[in-house]
Coordinates of C-alpha atoms in Angstrom, one line a residue:
Chain A
M12 CA 5.1 -1.1 48.6
T13 CA 7.6 -0.7 45.8
D14 CA 8.2 2.2 43.4
A15 CA 9.1 -0.2 40.6
Q16 CA 7.3 0.5 37.3
I17 CA 7.2 -1.4 34.0
F18 CA 7.9 1.0 31.2
D19 CA 8.3 -1.4 28.3
R20 CA 5.5 -4.0 28.2
G21 CA 6.4 -5.3 24.7
Y22 CA 3.8 -6.2 22.0
R23 CA 0.3 -6.5 23.5
K24 CA -3.3 -6.2 22.6
Y25 CA -4.9 -2.9 21.8
D26 CA -8.4 -2.1 23.0
G27 CA -8.5 1.6 22.4
E28 CA -10.5 3.6 19.9
R29 CA -9.7 3.5 16.2
T30 CA -9.8 6.6 14.1
G31 CA -11.5 5.1 11.0
P32 CA -11.3 6.3 7.4
G33 CA -11.0 10.0 8.6
G34 CA -7.9 9.1 10.6
A35 CA -6.5 7.1 7.7
I36 CA -6.9 10.1 5.3
R37 CA -5.2 12.4 7.9
T38 CA -2.3 10.1 8.3
L39 CA -2.0 9.7 4.5
V40 CA -1.9 13.5 4.1
K41 CA 0.7 13.8 6.8
H42 CA 2.8 11.0 5.4
S43 CA 2.5 12.3 1.9
V44 CA 3.6 15.9 2.8
R45 CA 6.5 14.5 4.9
H46 CA 7.6 12.2 2.1
A47 CA 7.5 14.8 -0.6
L48 CA 9.5 17.2 1.6
G49 CA 12.1 14.4 2.2
L50 CA 11.5 14.5 6.0
R51 CA 12.9 11.4 7.8
R52 CA 14.6 10.5 4.5
S53 CA 18.2 11.1 3.4
A54 CA 19.4 14.7 2.6
K55 CA 19.3 14.3 -1.1
H56 CA 15.5 13.9 -1.0
K57 CA 15.2 17.3 0.8
V58 CA 17.3 19.3 -1.7
I59 CA 14.8 19.8 -4.6
P60 CA 11.6 20.6 -2.5
V61 CA 13.5 23.0 -0.2
L62 CA 15.1 24.8 -3.1
I63 CA 11.8 25.2 -4.9
I64 CA 10.0 26.4 -1.8
V65 CA 12.8 28.8 -0.9
S66 CA 12.8 30.2 -4.4
A67 CA 9.1 31.0 -4.1
Y68 CA 9.8 33.1 -1.0
L69 CA 12.9 34.9 -2.2
P70 CA 11.0 37.6 -4.3
A71 CA 8.7 38.3 -1.4
V72 CA 11.6 38.7 1.0
G73 CA 13.3 41.0 -1.5
F74 CA 10.2 43.2 -1.9
I75 CA 9.7 43.4 1.8
A76 CA 13.3 44.4 2.3
T77 CA 13.0 47.0 -0.5
A78 CA 9.9 48.4 1.0
A79 CA 11.5 48.6 4.4
L80 CA 14.7 50.3 3.2
I81 CA 13.3 52.7 0.6
P82 CA 10.8 55.1 2.2
G83 CA 7.9 57.0 0.5
D84 CA 5.5 55.8 -2.3
F85 CA 8.0 53.4 -3.8
E86 CA 5.8 50.5 -2.8
E87 CA 2.8 51.6 -4.7
E88 CA 4.8 52.4 -7.9
F89 CA 7.2 49.6 -8.1
L90 CA 6.2 46.7 -6.0
P91 CA 3.9 44.0 -7.5
T92 CA 0.4 43.6 -6.2
Y93 CA -0.6 40.4 -4.4
A94 CA -2.1 39.1 -7.6
G95 CA 0.9 40.2 -9.6
Y96 CA 3.3 38.3 -7.3
Y97 CA 2.4 35.0 -9.0
G98 CA 4.2 36.2 -12.2
F99 CA 7.5 36.0 -10.2
V100 CA 6.9 32.5 -8.8
I101 CA 4.9 30.7 -11.5
A102 CA 8.0 28.7 -12.4
A103 CA 8.4 27.5 -8.7
I104 CA 4.7 26.5 -8.7
Y105 CA 5.2 24.5 -12.0
L106 CA 8.3 22.8 -10.5
L107 CA 6.7 21.9 -7.2
A108 CA 3.5 20.5 -8.9
G109 CA 5.7 18.6 -11.4
F110 CA 7.9 17.2 -8.6
V111 CA 5.3 16.4 -5.9
A112 CA 2.3 14.9 -7.7
P113 CA 4.3 12.1 -9.4
Q114 CA 6.3 11.5 -6.2
L115 CA 3.1 10.9 -4.3
L116 CA 1.1 9.0 -6.9
C117 CA 3.4 7.1 -9.2
N118 CA 5.7 5.7 -6.5
D119 CA 2.8 4.0 -4.7
R120 CA 2.0 2.1 -7.8
R121 CA 5.6 1.2 -8.5
T122 CA 6.5 0.1 -5.0
G123 CA 3.3 -1.8 -4.3
M124 CA 2.3 0.6 -1.5
L125 CA -1.0 1.1 -3.2
G126 CA -1.9 -2.5 -2.3
V127 CA -0.9 -1.8 1.3
Y128 CA -3.0 1.4 1.4
L129 CA -6.1 -0.4 -0.1
A130 CA -5.7 -3.1 2.5
S131 CA -6.3 -0.4 5.2
P132 CA -9.6 1.4 5.9
L133 CA -8.8 3.6 2.8
S134 CA -10.7 2.9 -0.4
R135 CA -9.7 4.1 -3.8
P136 CA -11.7 7.4 -3.5
T137 CA -10.5 8.2 0.0
Y138 CA -6.9 7.3 -1.0
L139 CA -7.1 9.7 -3.9
V140 CA -8.7 12.4 -1.7
G141 CA -5.8 12.0 0.8
K142 CA -3.2 12.3 -2.0
A143 CA -4.9 15.3 -3.6
I144 CA -5.0 17.1 -0.2
G145 CA -1.3 16.3 0.3
V146 CA -0.4 17.9 -3.1
F147 CA -2.7 20.9 -2.5
V148 CA -1.2 21.5 1.0
L149 CA 2.3 21.5 -0.5
L150 CA 1.3 23.8 -3.3
L151 CA -0.2 26.2 -0.7
A152 CA 3.3 26.6 0.7
V153 CA 4.3 28.4 -2.5
T154 CA 0.9 29.9 -3.6
F155 CA -0.4 31.1 -0.2
G156 CA 2.8 31.5 1.9
P157 CA 4.7 34.2 0.1
P158 CA 1.7 36.7 -0.4
L159 CA 0.7 36.1 3.2
L160 CA 4.3 36.9 4.3
M161 CA 4.1 40.1 2.3
L162 CA 0.7 41.0 3.8
I163 CA 2.0 40.5 7.3
A164 CA 5.3 42.3 6.7
F165 CA 3.6 45.3 4.9
S166 CA 1.1 45.5 7.8
L167 CA 4.0 45.6 10.3
Q168 CA 5.6 48.3 8.2
D169 CA 2.3 50.3 8.3
S170 CA 2.1 50.0 4.5
G171 CA -0.5 47.2 4.4
P172 CA -4.3 47.4 4.4
S173 CA -5.8 50.0 6.7
G174 CA -7.9 48.6 9.5
P175 CA -8.9 45.0 10.4
V176 CA -11.8 44.8 7.9
E177 CA -9.7 45.7 4.9
W178 CA -6.9 43.4 6.2
M179 CA -9.4 40.5 6.4
E180 CA -10.6 41.3 3.0
V181 CA -7.1 41.2 1.5
F182 CA -6.4 38.0 3.5
A183 CA -9.5 36.3 2.1
K184 CA -8.6 37.3 -1.5
I185 CA -5.1 36.0 -1.0
L186 CA -6.5 32.7 0.4
A187 CA -9.0 32.4 -2.4
G188 CA -6.5 33.2 -5.1
S189 CA -3.9 30.8 -3.8
S190 CA -6.5 28.1 -3.5
V191 CA -7.5 28.6 -7.1
M192 CA -3.9 28.3 -8.2
G193 CA -3.3 25.3 -6.0
L194 CA -6.4 23.5 -7.1
M195 CA -5.7 24.0 -10.7
F196 CA -2.1 22.8 -10.5
T197 CA -3.0 19.9 -8.1
S198 CA -5.7 18.5 -10.4
I199 CA -3.7 18.9 -13.7
A200 CA -0.5 17.4 -12.1
L201 CA -2.4 14.5 -10.5
A202 CA -4.2 13.7 -13.8
I203 CA -0.9 13.5 -15.6
A204 CA 0.7 11.4 -12.8
A205 CA -2.3 9.0 -12.9
T206 CA -1.5 8.0 -16.4
T207 CA 1.9 6.6 -15.8
D208 CA 3.8 4.9 -12.9
R209 CA 7.1 6.4 -14.0
V210 CA 8.0 9.4 -11.9
V211 CA 10.4 11.0 -14.4
V212 CA 7.9 10.7 -17.3
A213 CA 5.1 12.2 -15.2
T214 CA 7.3 15.1 -14.0
A215 CA 8.6 15.8 -17.5
T216 CA 5.0 15.8 -18.9
V217 CA 3.8 18.2 -16.2
L218 CA 6.7 20.5 -16.8
A219 CA 6.1 20.4 -20.6
V220 CA 2.3 20.6 -20.7
L221 CA 1.9 23.7 -18.5
P222 CA 4.2 26.1 -20.4
A223 CA 3.3 24.5 -23.8
S224 CA -0.3 25.3 -23.3
A225 CA 0.6 28.9 -22.4
I226 CA 2.9 29.3 -25.5
A227 CA 0.4 27.6 -27.8
T228 CA -2.7 29.5 -26.8
D229 CA -0.8 32.9 -26.7
S230 CA 0.5 32.5 -30.2
L231 CA -2.9 31.4 -31.5
V232 CA -4.7 34.3 -30.0
R233 CA -2.0 37.0 -30.5
D234 CA -0.2 36.0 -33.6
A235 CA -2.9 34.0 -35.5
E236 CA -5.6 36.4 -34.1
L237 CA -8.0 33.5 -33.3
S238 CA -10.7 33.7 -30.7
P239 CA -9.6 35.0 -27.3
H240 CA -11.6 32.2 -25.8
L241 CA -8.7 29.9 -26.7
R242 CA -6.9 31.5 -23.8
L243 CA -9.1 29.4 -21.5
A244 CA -6.8 26.5 -22.5
N245 CA -3.8 28.4 -21.1
L246 CA -3.4 26.3 -18.1
P247 CA -0.9 28.4 -16.0
N248 CA -2.4 31.8 -16.9
L249 CA -6.0 30.8 -16.4
P250 CA -5.7 30.7 -12.6
R251 CA -3.4 33.8 -12.7
E252 CA -6.1 35.7 -14.6
L253 CA -8.7 34.5 -12.1
I254 CA -6.5 35.8 -9.2
F255 CA -6.3 39.2 -10.8
R256 CA -10.1 39.2 -11.1
I257 CA -10.5 38.1 -7.4
H258 CA -8.3 41.1 -6.4
G259 CA -10.3 43.4 -8.7
E260 CA -7.4 44.1 -11.0
S261 CA -7.4 44.3 -14.8
G262 CA -5.1 41.3 -15.2
L263 CA -3.4 39.8 -18.3
W264 CA -6.3 39.5 -20.7
G265 CA -8.9 42.1 -19.9
P266 CA -12.6 41.4 -18.9
E267 CA -14.0 42.4 -22.4
A268 CA -12.2 39.6 -24.3
N269 CA -12.6 37.0 -21.5
P270 CA -15.5 37.7 -19.1
T271 CA -15.0 36.5 -15.5
W272 CA -17.8 33.9 -15.7
S273 CA -16.1 32.2 -18.6
L274 CA -12.8 32.0 -16.6
W275 CA -14.6 30.4 -13.7
L276 CA -16.4 28.0 -16.1
A277 CA -13.2 27.0 -17.7
F278 CA -11.4 26.6 -14.4
F279 CA -14.1 24.3 -13.0
A280 CA -14.2 22.4 -16.3
W281 CA -10.4 21.8 -16.2
V282 CA -10.5 20.7 -12.5
A283 CA -13.5 18.4 -13.2
A284 CA -11.9 16.9 -16.3
S285 CA -8.7 16.2 -14.4
V286 CA -10.6 14.6 -11.5
A287 CA -12.4 12.4 -14.1
V288 CA -9.1 11.3 -15.6
V289 CA -7.6 10.4 -12.2
W290 CA -10.8 8.5 -11.2
L291 CA -11.0 6.6 -14.5
M292 CA -7.4 5.5 -14.3
Y293 CA -7.8 4.3 -10.7
R294 CA -11.2 2.8 -11.1
R295 CA -9.8 0.6 -13.9
L296 CA -6.5 -0.1 -12.2
L297 CA -6.2 -3.8 -11.2
V298 CA -4.6 -3.9 -7.7
R299 CA -3.9 -7.6 -7.3
R300 CA -1.9 -7.5 -4.1
Chain B
M2 CA -18.8 -18.1 13.9
A3 CA -16.4 -18.7 11.1
L4 CA -13.9 -15.9 10.4
V5 CA -14.3 -16.1 6.6
T6 CA -17.2 -17.8 4.8
A7 CA -17.2 -18.2 1.0
Q8 CA -20.2 -19.7 -0.9
G9 CA -20.1 -20.2 -4.6
L10 CA -17.5 -17.4 -5.1
V11 CA -17.1 -16.4 -8.7
K12 CA -14.6 -13.8 -10.0
R13 CA -14.1 -13.0 -13.7
Y14 CA -11.5 -10.7 -15.3
G15 CA -13.0 -10.1 -18.7
S16 CA -13.4 -13.6 -20.3
F17 CA -11.0 -15.2 -17.9
I18 CA -12.6 -16.9 -14.9
A19 CA -10.3 -16.7 -11.9
L20 CA -12.7 -18.3 -9.4
N21 CA -15.6 -20.5 -10.5
G22 CA -17.7 -21.4 -7.4
V23 CA -15.3 -21.5 -4.5
D24 CA -16.7 -22.6 -1.1
F25 CA -14.9 -22.7 2.2
E26 CA -15.1 -21.7 5.8
I27 CA -12.0 -20.4 7.7
E28 CA -12.1 -20.9 11.5
H29 CA -9.8 -19.6 14.2
G30 CA -6.1 -20.6 14.2
I31 CA -3.7 -20.7 11.2
T32 CA -5.2 -21.6 7.9
G33 CA -3.2 -22.4 4.8
L34 CA -4.5 -21.2 1.5
L35 CA -2.9 -23.6 -0.9
G36 CA -2.7 -23.9 -4.6
A37 CA -0.4 -23.9 -7.5
N38 CA 0.8 -20.6 -9.0
G39 CA -2.2 -19.0 -10.8
A40 CA -4.7 -21.2 -8.9
G41 CA -6.5 -18.1 -7.6
K42 CA -5.0 -17.7 -4.1
T43 CA -4.1 -14.0 -4.6
T44 CA -7.6 -13.3 -6.0
V45 CA -9.2 -14.9 -2.9
L46 CA -7.0 -12.7 -0.7
G47 CA -7.9 -9.7 -2.7
M48 CA -11.5 -10.4 -2.3
I49 CA -11.2 -10.9 1.5
I50 CA -9.5 -7.5 1.7
G51 CA -12.2 -6.0 -0.4
L52 CA -10.0 -5.1 -3.4
H53 CA -12.3 -6.8 -5.8
P54 CA -16.1 -7.2 -5.8
V55 CA -17.6 -10.6 -5.9
D56 CA -19.1 -11.4 -9.3
A57 CA -21.4 -14.1 -7.9
G58 CA -21.8 -16.0 -4.6
T59 CA -21.3 -14.6 -1.1
L60 CA -18.2 -13.7 0.9
T61 CA -18.3 -12.8 4.6
V62 CA -15.2 -11.7 6.5
L63 CA -15.5 -11.2 10.3
G64 CA -19.3 -11.2 9.9
K65 CA -19.3 -8.4 7.3
D66 CA -19.2 -8.0 3.5
P67 CA -15.7 -6.9 2.7
W68 CA -16.8 -5.0 -0.4
S69 CA -19.7 -3.0 1.1
D70 CA -18.3 -2.7 4.6
G71 CA -14.8 -2.4 3.4
H72 CA -13.2 -0.1 5.9
E73 CA -14.8 -1.8 8.9
V74 CA -13.4 -5.1 7.8
R75 CA -10.0 -3.8 6.8
E76 CA -9.5 -2.0 10.1
R77 CA -9.4 -5.4 11.8
L78 CA -7.2 -7.1 9.1
G79 CA -3.5 -7.1 8.7
Y80 CA -2.0 -7.8 5.3
A81 CA 1.6 -8.7 4.2
P82 CA 1.9 -8.6 0.4
E83 CA 3.9 -11.0 -1.5
H84 CA 6.2 -8.5 -3.3
H85 CA 9.3 -7.1 -1.7
T86 CA 9.4 -3.7 -3.4
L87 CA 8.5 -1.6 -0.4
P88 CA 9.6 2.1 -0.4
P89 CA 13.4 1.7 -0.3
D90 CA 14.2 5.0 1.3
V91 CA 11.7 4.8 4.1
Q92 CA 12.9 3.7 7.6
A93 CA 11.3 0.4 8.5
V94 CA 9.8 1.7 11.8
D95 CA 8.3 4.7 10.0
F96 CA 6.6 2.3 7.5
V97 CA 5.2 0.1 10.3
R98 CA 4.0 3.1 12.2
H99 CA 2.4 4.6 9.1
V100 CA 0.5 1.4 8.4
A101 CA -0.6 1.2 12.1
E102 CA -2.0 4.8 11.9
L103 CA -3.8 3.9 8.7
H104 CA -5.5 1.2 10.6
G105 CA -6.8 3.6 13.1
L106 CA -4.3 3.8 15.9
P107 CA -3.6 7.3 17.3
G108 CA -0.1 8.6 16.7
T109 CA 1.5 8.0 20.0
E110 CA 0.1 4.5 20.2
A111 CA 1.2 3.7 16.7
N112 CA 4.6 5.0 17.5
T113 CA 5.0 2.7 20.5
R114 CA 3.4 -0.3 18.9
A115 CA 5.6 0.0 15.7
S116 CA 8.7 -0.3 17.9
D117 CA 7.1 -3.2 19.8
A118 CA 6.2 -5.0 16.6
M119 CA 9.7 -4.5 15.3
W120 CA 11.2 -6.0 18.4
L121 CA 8.8 -8.9 18.3
V122 CA 9.9 -9.9 14.8
G123 CA 13.5 -9.6 15.8
L124 CA 14.4 -6.3 14.1
G125 CA 14.4 -4.0 17.2
E126 CA 18.0 -3.0 16.6
E127 CA 17.5 -2.5 12.9
R128 CA 14.2 -0.6 13.0
F129 CA 15.7 2.7 11.9
R130 CA 17.3 1.3 8.7
P131 CA 15.8 2.3 5.3
M132 CA 14.0 -0.8 3.9
G133 CA 16.1 -0.6 0.7
T134 CA 19.2 -1.6 2.7
M135 CA 17.6 -4.7 4.3
S136 CA 17.9 -8.3 3.2
T137 CA 14.9 -10.2 1.8
G138 CA 14.6 -12.0 5.2
Q139 CA 14.5 -8.7 7.0
R140 CA 11.9 -7.2 4.6
Q141 CA 9.7 -10.3 5.1
R142 CA 9.9 -9.6 8.9
V143 CA 9.1 -5.9 8.3
K144 CA 6.0 -7.0 6.4
L145 CA 4.9 -9.2 9.2
A146 CA 5.5 -6.3 11.7
Q147 CA 3.3 -3.9 9.7
A148 CA 0.6 -6.5 9.5
I149 CA 0.4 -7.0 13.2
A150 CA 1.3 -3.6 14.6
H151 CA -2.3 -2.4 14.9
D152 CA -3.4 -5.6 16.7
P153 CA -5.6 -7.1 14.0
T154 CA -8.1 -9.9 14.5
L155 CA -6.9 -11.7 11.3
I156 CA -3.7 -11.4 9.3
L157 CA -3.3 -12.4 5.7
L158 CA 0.2 -13.4 4.7
D159 CA 0.9 -13.8 1.0
E160 CA 3.9 -16.2 0.5
P161 CA 5.7 -15.0 3.7
T162 CA 8.7 -17.3 3.2
D163 CA 9.3 -16.3 -0.4
G164 CA 13.0 -15.7 -1.0
L165 CA 14.1 -17.1 2.4
D166 CA 16.8 -19.8 3.0
P167 CA 15.8 -22.9 5.0
L168 CA 16.9 -21.5 8.3
Q169 CA 15.2 -18.1 7.8
R170 CA 12.1 -20.0 6.6
D171 CA 11.9 -22.1 9.7
A172 CA 12.4 -19.0 11.9
M173 CA 9.7 -17.1 10.0
L174 CA 7.3 -20.0 10.4
D175 CA 8.1 -20.2 14.2
L176 CA 7.4 -16.4 14.4
I177 CA 4.0 -16.7 12.6
K178 CA 3.1 -19.6 14.9
G179 CA 4.1 -17.6 17.9
V180 CA 2.2 -14.5 16.9
S181 CA -1.0 -16.6 16.4
A182 CA -0.6 -18.6 19.6
N183 CA 0.6 -15.9 22.0
F184 CA -1.6 -13.0 20.8
A185 CA -4.7 -14.8 19.6
I186 CA -4.3 -13.4 16.1
D187 CA -5.8 -15.7 13.4
V188 CA -3.7 -16.2 10.3
I189 CA -4.4 -17.0 6.7
L190 CA -1.2 -18.1 5.1
S191 CA -1.2 -18.2 1.3
S192 CA 1.5 -20.5 -0.1
H193 CA 2.3 -23.0 -2.7
L194 CA 4.7 -24.8 -0.4
L195 CA 2.9 -27.8 1.1
D196 CA 5.5 -28.6 3.8
E197 CA 5.4 -25.2 5.3
V198 CA 1.6 -25.2 5.4
E199 CA 1.7 -28.7 6.9
A200 CA 4.3 -27.5 9.5
I201 CA 2.2 -24.7 11.1
C202 CA -1.4 -24.7 9.9
D203 CA -4.4 -26.0 11.7
S204 CA -6.6 -26.0 8.6
V205 CA -6.2 -25.7 4.9
V206 CA -8.2 -24.5 1.9
I207 CA -6.9 -26.0 -1.4
I208 CA -7.8 -24.2 -4.5
G209 CA -7.1 -25.4 -8.0
E210 CA -8.3 -24.1 -11.4
G211 CA -10.7 -21.7 -9.7
V212 CA -12.5 -24.2 -7.5
T213 CA -12.1 -25.6 -4.0
L214 CA -10.4 -28.9 -4.1
A215 CA -10.5 -29.5 -0.3
S216 CA -11.0 -27.5 2.8
G217 CA -11.1 -28.3 6.5
P218 CA -8.9 -29.1 9.5
L219 CA -5.6 -30.6 8.4
D220 CA -5.9 -33.7 10.6
E221 CA -9.3 -34.5 9.1
L222 CA -8.0 -34.1 5.6
R223 CA -4.9 -36.2 6.2
N224 CA -6.8 -38.8 8.2
T225 CA -4.6 -39.5 11.1
D226 CA -5.2 -43.2 10.9
A227 CA -2.2 -45.0 9.4
I228 CA -2.8 -46.4 6.0
G229 CA 0.2 -48.8 5.6
V230 CA 3.8 -49.4 6.4
D231 CA 6.7 -47.5 4.9
L232 CA 10.0 -49.3 4.6
E233 CA 13.3 -47.7 3.5
L234 CA 16.1 -50.1 2.7
D235 CA 19.9 -50.0 2.4
A236 CA 19.8 -51.9 -0.8
E237 CA 20.1 -51.9 -4.6
P238 CA 16.9 -51.7 -6.7
A239 CA 17.1 -55.4 -7.6
Q240 CA 17.2 -56.3 -3.9
V241 CA 14.3 -54.0 -3.1
E242 CA 12.3 -55.7 -5.8
S243 CA 13.2 -59.1 -4.3
V244 CA 11.8 -57.9 -0.8
A245 CA 8.7 -56.7 -2.5
S246 CA 8.2 -60.1 -4.2
L247 CA 8.4 -61.9 -0.9
L248 CA 5.8 -59.6 0.6
R249 CA 3.5 -59.9 -2.4
A250 CA 3.8 -63.7 -2.0
H251 CA 1.9 -63.2 1.4
G252 CA -0.9 -61.5 -0.4
L253 CA 0.1 -57.9 0.4
T254 CA -0.3 -55.0 -2.0
V255 CA 3.2 -53.5 -2.4
T256 CA 4.7 -50.6 -4.4
T257 CA 8.3 -49.8 -4.7
S258 CA 10.2 -46.6 -5.5
Q259 CA 14.0 -46.6 -5.6
R260 CA 14.9 -47.7 -2.0
R261 CA 11.4 -47.5 -0.7
V262 CA 8.8 -50.2 -0.3
V263 CA 5.2 -49.2 0.6
V264 CA 3.0 -51.9 2.0
E265 CA -0.8 -51.4 2.3
G266 CA -2.4 -52.6 5.5
V267 CA -1.8 -51.6 9.1
D268 CA -1.8 -55.0 10.8
D269 CA 1.2 -55.5 13.1
S270 CA 2.0 -58.7 11.3
V271 CA 3.1 -56.6 8.3
F272 CA 6.0 -55.4 10.3
D273 CA 7.1 -59.0 11.1
L274 CA 6.8 -59.9 7.4
A275 CA 8.8 -56.9 6.3
R276 CA 11.5 -57.7 8.8
D277 CA 11.7 -61.3 7.7
A278 CA 11.8 -60.4 4.0
C279 CA 14.8 -58.2 4.7
V280 CA 16.6 -60.8 6.7
A281 CA 15.9 -63.4 4.0
N282 CA 17.6 -61.0 1.4
D283 CA 20.4 -60.0 3.9
I284 CA 19.4 -56.3 3.5
G285 CA 19.7 -53.6 6.1
I286 CA 16.7 -51.5 7.2
I287 CA 17.1 -47.7 7.3
R288 CA 13.6 -46.9 8.5
L289 CA 10.4 -48.9 9.1
H290 CA 7.3 -46.9 10.2
R291 CA 3.5 -46.6 9.9
R292 CA 2.5 -44.5 6.9
R293 CA 0.0 -41.7 7.1
L294 CA -1.4 -39.4 4.4
S295 CA 0.7 -36.3 3.9
L296 CA -0.7 -33.0 2.7
E297 CA 1.0 -33.7 -0.5
D298 CA -0.9 -37.0 -0.9
V299 CA -4.2 -35.1 -0.2
F300 CA -3.2 -32.3 -2.7
L301 CA -2.2 -34.7 -5.4
D302 CA -5.3 -36.9 -4.8
R303 CA -7.6 -33.9 -5.1
L304 CA -5.9 -32.6 -8.1
G305 CA -6.6 -36.0 -9.7

């Protein structure tokens, strides 16, 4: 009897189980997240996403350090609430949405990877679902991660929620709020990215449309004194206002002028409209090879 | 059972009719999908993959409808697209592994098989290079590797020798032939190059102007029986014509083209007559052999 073993058998038949469309979506999400973060790519592809993500955590780290170093009721008076934190990182969320969605959607059309994907068990809808989950997961890194970090740090410093029930309640509110923010930005950014295969054009459009909608609606409501319902077209502040309402805070606009139900209605309408745009663009897209 | 069966296949893009009643059956082995540029080859490949629905007729791939049972069909297919614009900053082995995972292989298996496939196509040492730094020949091999890494039943190769020099082209054709023979993977090779299809294919489907011009085993289409004698001479055109006149005098049907004389009829006496005609004109013979139909003859004949 010999101890010899064959370690490398070379190319051979595969008779094992296959993971099907579910596995294809999972691998698409994993690959999309890695690709957008520049993993297994050269260093220059890592710089922008890392800088954006780090910049979203810096205020949280600063607040945690401040709360730790300055004793007393400083936290309640000066530190932002979990909902208020998004005011400090909204630019990072813009940037990440504008950077990631075009990277993941436009490049596949430009490089012909879309044809390779659609020659796999993925279909157009499952491909788009995989890409949307990829963008959403990346956005959660900046919408969910920093408030969660603050929650954990404050809890460790004994200045967080009192008791596990309250802790879970705050955690659920943070998760719901960050999901609202992530869903809104994912859908808008993907809708814009679906209309062009040029990454730069899509990125510039995302970065222009989001603040432009805020400036335009604010000036129409505040300066021109038009209906406060126009604020429902304020794309970045609509999810922020919803997050305030989720946390039971008064927010930016006040519940009298813009009732909560109208915010939810507008939020789902924007998400549905964005999904419709993406689907229409991809349904019509002729993938010839 | 045939791997692919098409009956009365019709595909329209608006008012343009890309396919207008295409019929064929593709059996095991290597099948060439032939046609001029714009003949509808890529449309046929797209329908086999399930990218486009059939407007009329039926199409069955591996016993299933590729449009309604898309993912089950595509799981068993490998596809190498014609274009070379793969993601330039992605390492070749990562790309191959990703495609293998998309086709249902678990991560560790996809990892191993991606490397194995890269070694098989001769890029084992180059597998960690970004695809943007690779030559056209290397990218063609990467495309073949990603098509086979998940062990498909059938692979579809769209112009796999596009952009290759003659040596690279021969090597690629040998590789495709080896993959099919050694691993029992059936191949559909879309090409407009008749000689490469003739070199490695067992069967062909010829498409032109949206209809099937011919389909079946290559040997049947070419008709292996000789159809005449081909004579290549070391002579001036006037001398060639003189040889042709002598042969015509014996009642033979003869055509000439530069230094070639083609004589219809397969009787051994034709060889003696051809030799004697050359001797009578004091002309050297470069080549004298039985003539069989080439794929080009079939193609031109069916195109009318």
